[in-house]
Short mmCIF file of C-alpha atoms in Angstrom, two decimals:
data_model
loop_
_atom_site.label_atom_id
_atom_site.label_comp_id
_atom_site.label_asym_id
_atom_site.label_seq_id
_atom_site.Cartn_x
_atom_site.Cartn_y
_atom_site.Cartn_z
CA MET A 1 246.81 173.35 355.78
CA ARG A 2 248.09 170.63 358.27
CA LYS A 3 246.01 167.50 358.65
CA LEU A 4 244.47 167.04 362.04
CA LEU A 5 245.21 163.64 363.06
CA ASN A 6 244.92 161.63 366.38
CA THR A 7 246.21 162.61 369.72
CA ILE A 8 246.68 159.27 371.82
CA TYR A 9 245.84 159.85 375.47
CA ILE A 10 247.01 156.96 377.94
CA THR A 11 244.80 157.41 381.01
CA ASN A 12 245.20 154.06 382.77
CA GLU A 13 248.17 154.49 385.21
CA ASP A 14 249.10 150.89 384.64
CA THR A 15 249.55 150.88 380.86
CA TYR A 16 252.93 150.14 379.16
CA LEU A 17 253.65 151.45 375.62
CA SER A 18 255.59 149.25 373.24
CA LEU A 19 256.46 148.95 369.76
CA ASP A 20 255.41 146.24 367.16
CA GLY A 21 256.39 146.79 363.61
CA GLU A 22 254.68 149.81 362.58
CA ASN A 23 252.14 149.82 365.40
CA LEU A 24 251.84 151.39 368.75
CA VAL A 25 250.80 148.75 371.50
CA CYS A 26 249.17 149.34 374.72
CA LYS A 27 249.67 146.65 377.39
CA ILE A 28 248.24 146.30 380.86
CA ASN A 29 249.65 143.70 383.12
CA GLY A 30 251.54 142.23 380.10
CA GLU A 31 248.22 141.80 377.90
CA ASN A 32 247.92 143.66 374.72
CA LYS A 33 244.81 145.85 374.97
CA LEU A 34 245.18 148.18 372.01
CA ARG A 35 247.23 148.32 368.69
CA ILE A 36 247.34 151.68 366.57
CA PRO A 37 249.06 152.23 363.41
CA PHE A 38 251.70 155.07 363.50
CA ASP A 39 250.23 156.69 360.35
CA ASN A 40 247.13 157.74 362.28
CA VAL A 41 249.05 159.24 365.25
CA GLU A 42 250.40 162.90 365.55
CA ASN A 43 250.91 163.09 369.34
CA ILE A 44 250.97 160.86 372.40
CA VAL A 45 250.05 162.18 376.06
CA CYS A 46 250.85 159.65 378.73
CA PHE A 47 249.34 159.69 382.17
CA ASN A 48 250.65 156.51 383.17
CA TYR A 49 253.50 155.50 385.64
CA MET A 50 254.81 152.44 383.44
CA GLY A 51 256.36 154.40 380.72
CA CYS A 52 257.47 153.36 377.42
CA SER A 53 259.81 150.99 375.79
CA PRO A 54 263.00 152.67 374.28
CA ALA A 55 262.15 151.16 370.85
CA LEU A 56 259.02 152.95 370.83
CA MET A 57 260.62 156.17 371.93
CA GLY A 58 262.96 155.81 369.03
CA LYS A 59 260.24 155.10 366.48
CA CYS A 60 258.46 158.09 367.74
CA VAL A 61 261.52 160.40 367.36
CA SER A 62 262.06 159.12 363.77
CA LYS A 63 258.54 160.13 362.96
CA THR A 64 258.67 163.23 364.87
CA ILE A 65 255.87 162.07 367.08
CA PRO A 66 256.25 163.82 370.50
CA ILE A 67 255.45 161.82 373.64
CA ASN A 68 254.24 164.03 376.45
CA PHE A 69 254.63 162.62 380.11
CA ILE A 70 252.05 163.95 382.59
CA SER A 71 251.25 163.05 386.04
CA PRO A 72 247.95 161.46 386.61
CA GLN A 73 246.88 164.62 388.37
CA GLY A 74 247.74 166.73 385.25
CA LYS A 75 251.03 168.20 385.81
CA PHE A 76 253.52 168.23 382.91
CA LEU A 77 256.72 166.18 383.61
CA ALA A 78 258.67 165.87 380.44
CA LYS A 79 258.51 165.50 376.68
CA VAL A 80 260.34 163.27 374.08
CA CYS A 81 260.43 164.64 370.69
CA GLY A 82 262.54 164.27 367.39
CA GLU A 83 265.08 166.46 365.97
CA THR A 84 264.28 170.36 366.12
CA LYS A 85 262.72 171.66 363.05
CA GLY A 86 263.14 174.89 361.20
CA ASN A 87 266.52 176.63 361.14
CA VAL A 88 268.92 178.42 363.25
CA PHE A 89 268.22 181.71 361.70
CA LEU A 90 264.56 181.74 362.50
CA ARG A 91 265.69 180.99 366.34
CA VAL A 92 267.99 184.00 366.27
CA ALA A 93 265.20 186.19 364.91
CA GLN A 94 262.82 184.98 367.59
CA ILE A 95 265.27 186.08 370.28
CA ASP A 96 266.18 189.24 368.66
CA THR A 97 262.28 189.96 368.03
CA PHE A 98 261.35 189.25 371.59
CA ARG A 99 264.08 191.37 372.97
CA GLU A 100 263.09 194.32 370.90
CA LYS A 101 259.57 194.09 371.01
CA LYS A 102 258.90 192.17 374.27
CA LEU A 103 256.63 194.57 375.88
CA LEU A 104 254.54 195.42 372.90
CA LEU A 105 253.92 191.48 372.29
CA ALA A 106 252.99 191.24 375.90
CA GLN A 107 250.62 194.05 375.79
CA ASN A 108 248.80 192.70 372.83
CA THR A 109 248.62 189.23 374.23
CA MET A 110 246.99 190.64 377.44
CA ALA A 111 244.83 193.02 375.80
CA ALA A 112 243.29 190.12 373.78
CA LYS A 113 243.00 187.94 376.92
CA PHE A 114 240.95 190.87 378.64
CA CYS A 115 238.73 191.34 375.62
CA ASN A 116 238.22 187.48 375.34
CA SER A 117 237.09 187.47 378.86
CA GLN A 118 234.87 190.26 378.44
CA ARG A 119 233.20 188.21 375.58
CA MET A 120 232.79 185.13 377.98
CA LEU A 121 231.19 187.30 380.53
CA LYS A 122 228.96 188.94 377.84
CA ARG A 123 227.90 185.60 376.43
CA THR A 124 226.90 184.65 380.07
CA LEU A 125 224.63 187.55 380.39
CA HIS A 126 223.15 186.75 377.04
CA ASP A 127 222.32 183.09 377.96
CA ASN A 128 221.21 183.89 381.53
CA PRO A 129 218.69 186.70 381.48
CA THR A 130 218.53 186.63 385.18
CA LEU A 131 222.08 187.81 385.40
CA ARG A 132 221.70 190.69 383.13
CA GLU A 133 221.45 193.12 385.90
CA ASP A 134 224.13 191.60 387.99
CA ALA A 135 226.11 194.64 389.35
CA LYS A 136 229.24 192.52 390.12
CA ILE A 137 229.67 191.13 386.52
CA GLN A 138 229.04 194.54 385.26
CA ASP A 139 231.78 195.80 387.50
CA VAL A 140 234.25 193.06 386.16
CA ILE A 141 233.41 193.80 382.70
CA HIS A 142 234.33 197.35 383.34
CA ILE A 143 237.72 196.20 385.11
CA LEU A 144 238.63 194.34 382.13
CA GLN A 145 238.02 197.12 379.72
CA GLN A 146 240.09 199.26 381.93
CA GLY A 147 242.66 196.71 381.95
CA VAL A 148 242.70 196.95 377.98
CA ASN A 149 243.22 200.81 378.29
CA HIS A 150 245.82 200.55 380.98
CA ILE A 151 248.05 197.73 379.66
CA TYR A 152 249.14 200.07 376.81
CA GLN A 153 250.21 202.76 379.21
CA ALA A 154 252.46 200.26 380.94
CA GLN A 155 256.19 201.14 380.84
CA SER A 156 257.58 197.77 382.01
CA MET A 157 256.86 193.99 382.11
CA GLU A 158 256.39 194.49 385.73
CA GLU A 159 253.47 196.68 385.18
CA VAL A 160 251.90 194.21 382.83
CA ILE A 161 251.99 191.56 385.03
CA GLY A 162 250.45 193.51 387.76
CA ILE A 163 247.63 194.67 385.56
CA GLU A 164 247.14 191.00 384.35
CA GLY A 165 246.93 189.95 388.02
CA ASN A 166 244.22 192.34 389.04
CA CYS A 167 242.05 191.76 385.98
CA ALA A 168 242.48 187.74 386.59
CA LYS A 169 241.57 188.18 390.08
CA ALA A 170 238.27 190.20 388.96
CA TYR A 171 237.38 187.65 386.35
CA PHE A 172 237.48 184.74 388.51
CA SER A 173 235.72 186.38 391.27
CA VAL A 174 232.56 186.01 389.12
CA PHE A 175 233.46 182.69 387.49
CA ASN A 176 231.08 180.63 389.69
CA GLN A 177 228.25 182.71 388.22
CA MET A 178 228.90 181.10 384.75
CA LEU A 179 228.11 177.79 386.30
CA THR A 180 224.54 177.00 386.06
CA ASN A 181 224.56 173.20 387.00
CA SER A 182 222.31 173.25 390.04
CA GLN A 183 222.38 169.46 390.20
CA GLU A 184 225.87 169.08 391.40
CA THR A 185 227.46 170.80 394.34
CA PHE A 186 230.35 172.40 392.57
CA THR A 187 231.26 175.82 393.69
CA PHE A 188 234.16 177.99 392.56
CA GLN A 189 235.61 180.72 394.95
CA SER A 190 239.03 181.41 393.59
CA ARG A 191 241.71 180.20 391.32
CA SER A 192 243.93 177.51 393.04
CA LYS A 193 246.76 175.89 391.13
CA ARG A 194 249.32 174.08 393.02
CA PRO A 195 247.22 171.98 393.99
CA PRO A 196 243.68 172.71 392.87
CA LEU A 197 241.54 172.72 396.00
CA ASP A 198 238.03 171.90 394.35
CA PRO A 199 236.79 170.27 391.31
CA ILE A 200 236.34 173.32 389.02
CA ASN A 201 239.92 174.25 389.57
CA ALA A 202 240.96 170.52 389.03
CA VAL A 203 239.46 170.58 385.67
CA LEU A 204 240.59 174.12 384.79
CA SER A 205 244.22 172.98 385.69
CA PHE A 206 243.87 169.80 383.58
CA VAL A 207 242.71 171.37 380.49
CA TYR A 208 245.10 174.10 380.66
CA THR A 209 247.95 171.63 380.57
CA LEU A 210 246.41 169.79 377.64
CA TRP A 211 245.96 173.11 375.60
CA THR A 212 249.68 174.10 376.50
CA THR A 213 251.06 170.84 375.28
CA GLU A 214 249.00 171.45 371.92
CA PHE A 215 250.80 174.73 371.53
CA ALA A 216 254.47 173.62 372.41
CA ALA A 217 253.89 170.76 369.77
CA ALA A 218 252.67 173.60 367.31
CA LEU A 219 255.42 175.92 368.00
CA GLU A 220 258.08 173.04 367.58
CA THR A 221 256.36 172.06 364.13
CA VAL A 222 256.91 175.76 362.81
CA GLY A 223 260.47 175.96 363.85
CA LEU A 224 260.20 178.25 366.99
CA ASP A 225 261.45 177.35 370.51
CA SER A 226 258.75 176.92 372.79
CA TYR A 227 260.94 177.48 375.79
CA ILE A 228 261.86 181.18 374.89
CA GLY A 229 258.83 183.45 375.47
CA TYR A 230 258.27 187.24 375.71
CA CYS A 231 255.81 187.43 378.61
CA HIS A 232 256.41 184.58 380.86
CA THR A 233 259.86 184.67 382.42
CA LEU A 234 262.38 182.02 381.31
CA LYS A 235 262.16 179.04 383.42
CA SER A 236 264.26 175.73 382.88
CA GLY A 237 261.57 172.92 381.66
CA ARG A 238 258.85 175.48 381.06
CA ASN A 239 257.48 176.04 377.67
CA SER A 240 257.19 179.79 378.19
CA LEU A 241 256.37 180.66 374.64
CA ALA A 242 253.54 178.16 374.68
CA CYS A 243 252.21 179.65 377.91
CA ASP A 244 252.26 183.16 376.24
CA LEU A 245 250.05 181.99 373.52
CA VAL A 246 247.71 179.94 375.78
CA GLU A 247 246.88 183.41 377.28
CA GLU A 248 245.17 184.93 374.52
CA THR A 249 243.15 181.32 373.83
CA ARG A 250 242.61 180.56 377.47
CA CYS A 251 238.95 181.74 376.96
CA LEU A 252 238.35 178.61 374.84
CA ALA A 253 239.65 176.18 377.53
CA GLU A 254 237.45 177.86 380.21
CA ARG A 255 234.27 177.79 377.98
CA PHE A 256 234.86 174.08 377.43
CA VAL A 257 235.08 173.62 381.34
CA ILE A 258 231.94 175.49 381.73
CA THR A 259 230.19 173.44 379.26
CA LEU A 260 231.46 170.14 381.05
CA ILE A 261 229.92 171.37 384.32
CA ASN A 262 226.77 172.98 382.91
CA LEU A 263 225.96 169.81 380.73
CA ARG A 264 226.52 167.68 383.80
CA ILE A 265 229.08 165.55 382.23
CA LEU A 266 231.18 165.44 385.34
CA ASN A 267 229.95 164.80 388.77
CA GLU A 268 231.47 164.21 392.23
CA LYS A 269 232.23 160.66 391.44
CA ASP A 270 234.96 161.89 389.07
CA PHE A 271 237.23 163.50 391.56
CA THR A 272 239.53 162.25 394.24
CA LYS A 273 240.00 164.27 397.23
CA GLN A 274 243.56 164.06 398.91
CA ILE A 275 244.23 164.28 402.70
CA SER A 276 246.19 167.43 401.99
CA GLY A 277 242.94 169.03 400.69
CA ALA A 278 244.05 168.71 396.87
CA VAL A 279 241.35 167.59 394.32
CA TRP A 280 242.21 165.84 391.17
CA LEU A 281 240.28 164.08 388.30
CA ASN A 282 240.34 160.30 388.77
CA GLU A 283 240.65 157.92 385.81
CA ASP A 284 236.97 158.10 384.99
CA GLY A 285 236.82 161.78 385.05
CA ARG A 286 240.06 162.28 382.98
CA LYS A 287 238.43 159.74 380.30
CA LYS A 288 235.11 161.85 380.19
CA VAL A 289 237.32 165.14 379.83
CA LEU A 290 239.67 163.84 377.04
CA THR A 291 236.71 162.25 375.08
CA ARG A 292 234.89 165.57 374.81
CA TYR A 293 238.19 167.27 374.40
CA GLN A 294 238.91 165.24 371.20
CA GLU A 295 235.29 165.98 369.88
CA LYS A 296 235.89 169.55 370.60
CA LYS A 297 239.24 169.81 368.68
CA ARG A 298 237.42 168.48 365.86
CA SER A 299 234.59 171.22 365.63
CA ASP A 300 235.01 173.82 363.26
CA MET A 301 235.45 177.52 363.76
CA VAL A 302 236.09 180.80 361.65
CA HIS A 303 239.36 182.14 362.43
CA PRO A 304 239.07 185.81 363.25
CA TYR A 305 241.94 186.93 361.14
CA LEU A 306 242.33 184.31 358.20
CA LYS A 307 238.50 184.38 357.85
CA GLN A 308 238.54 180.68 357.10
CA LYS A 309 236.96 177.79 358.78
CA ILE A 310 239.36 175.57 360.54
CA PRO A 311 238.90 172.78 363.11
CA LEU A 312 239.45 173.93 366.61
CA GLY A 313 242.40 171.53 367.22
CA LEU A 314 244.41 173.37 364.33
CA LEU A 315 244.18 176.71 366.25
CA PRO A 316 247.77 176.39 367.98
CA TYR A 317 249.26 175.60 364.69
CA VAL A 318 247.72 178.63 362.98
CA GLN A 319 248.61 181.10 365.71
CA SER A 320 252.13 179.52 365.94
CA ASN A 321 252.49 179.84 362.06
CA LEU A 322 251.31 183.45 362.27
CA LEU A 323 253.77 184.24 364.91
CA ALA A 324 256.63 182.70 362.86
CA LYS A 325 255.35 185.03 359.77
CA PHE A 326 255.82 187.96 361.98
CA ILE A 327 259.35 187.08 363.31
CA ARG A 328 260.39 186.34 359.73
CA GLY A 329 259.14 189.84 358.71
CA ASP A 330 256.21 188.53 356.47
CA LEU A 331 253.70 190.38 358.64
CA GLU A 332 254.08 193.75 360.28
CA GLU A 333 252.41 192.69 363.50
CA TYR A 334 251.41 189.38 365.00
CA PRO A 335 247.65 189.03 364.89
CA VAL A 336 246.52 187.86 368.36
CA PHE A 337 243.35 185.74 368.63
CA LEU A 338 240.25 187.55 369.47
CA LEU A 339 236.78 186.10 369.95
CA LYS A 340 234.25 187.29 367.46
#
């Protein structure tokens, strides 16, 4: 099993990263603030504007440590990584498999997403007795179950996308009812992405981006091309396959966001509102989210297919490896992630 090392998050926008021997050095205004040995690092995520030295990028490439550049608002910009792992035959098999079984893979992924969303809502009903008779939540649970049934009747990717859109709209229509922190004035009306228009959407977008970069790195590790997916359309610069795998595990990111809000870890001071109406996490807010995110990644879970206990942070690597086994023919079917 892969060892879960540290992901380094650079949140200060004025930080510059450089190399000193076998150490990563973080500088602010020319002053060394932090030194980290490379042996303790598996991934670097930068939210800074200053960038990195060429020597540091070369060192990371030689050690296959990816550097992800993300805007302070949470938008993925670019990634520097080393030589592609795996072999050309696996990549060819990936393309052939997705061409042949694209529709079935998309159906299984979306069915898993709908089932996991149902589990999220049912957990809310269990934790909040006052909502157990809520007609709207019950209706959405029914819509999601219908989505599972209808998705396997779809004859094209266009139908799959249409069903997913309807289910996602229904799910997010009751998302606000899962937020029980009455001390903050956070409300969620609907999903807004580019840009997020309220604090809840800002955190959701930020965490989704983090989770997608984890899957992209994992796919690269097992030798798959994260840019060639089976559900999301191909788009230059987008990790389409990483986005596909995120769909079935999106519930974990959403549960994490709900926990941040309900436990009052975030408050109004952690966000910045732009004149345009966009709402973003500020530096303090990002630090709070990333600190809890690292802690969450180290928490244990029992994988529903392997029946083994693993750290949550290794889930992207487990799912990526299972997908690679399916593409190689070692598994008859790719086992999607289902909450238990």
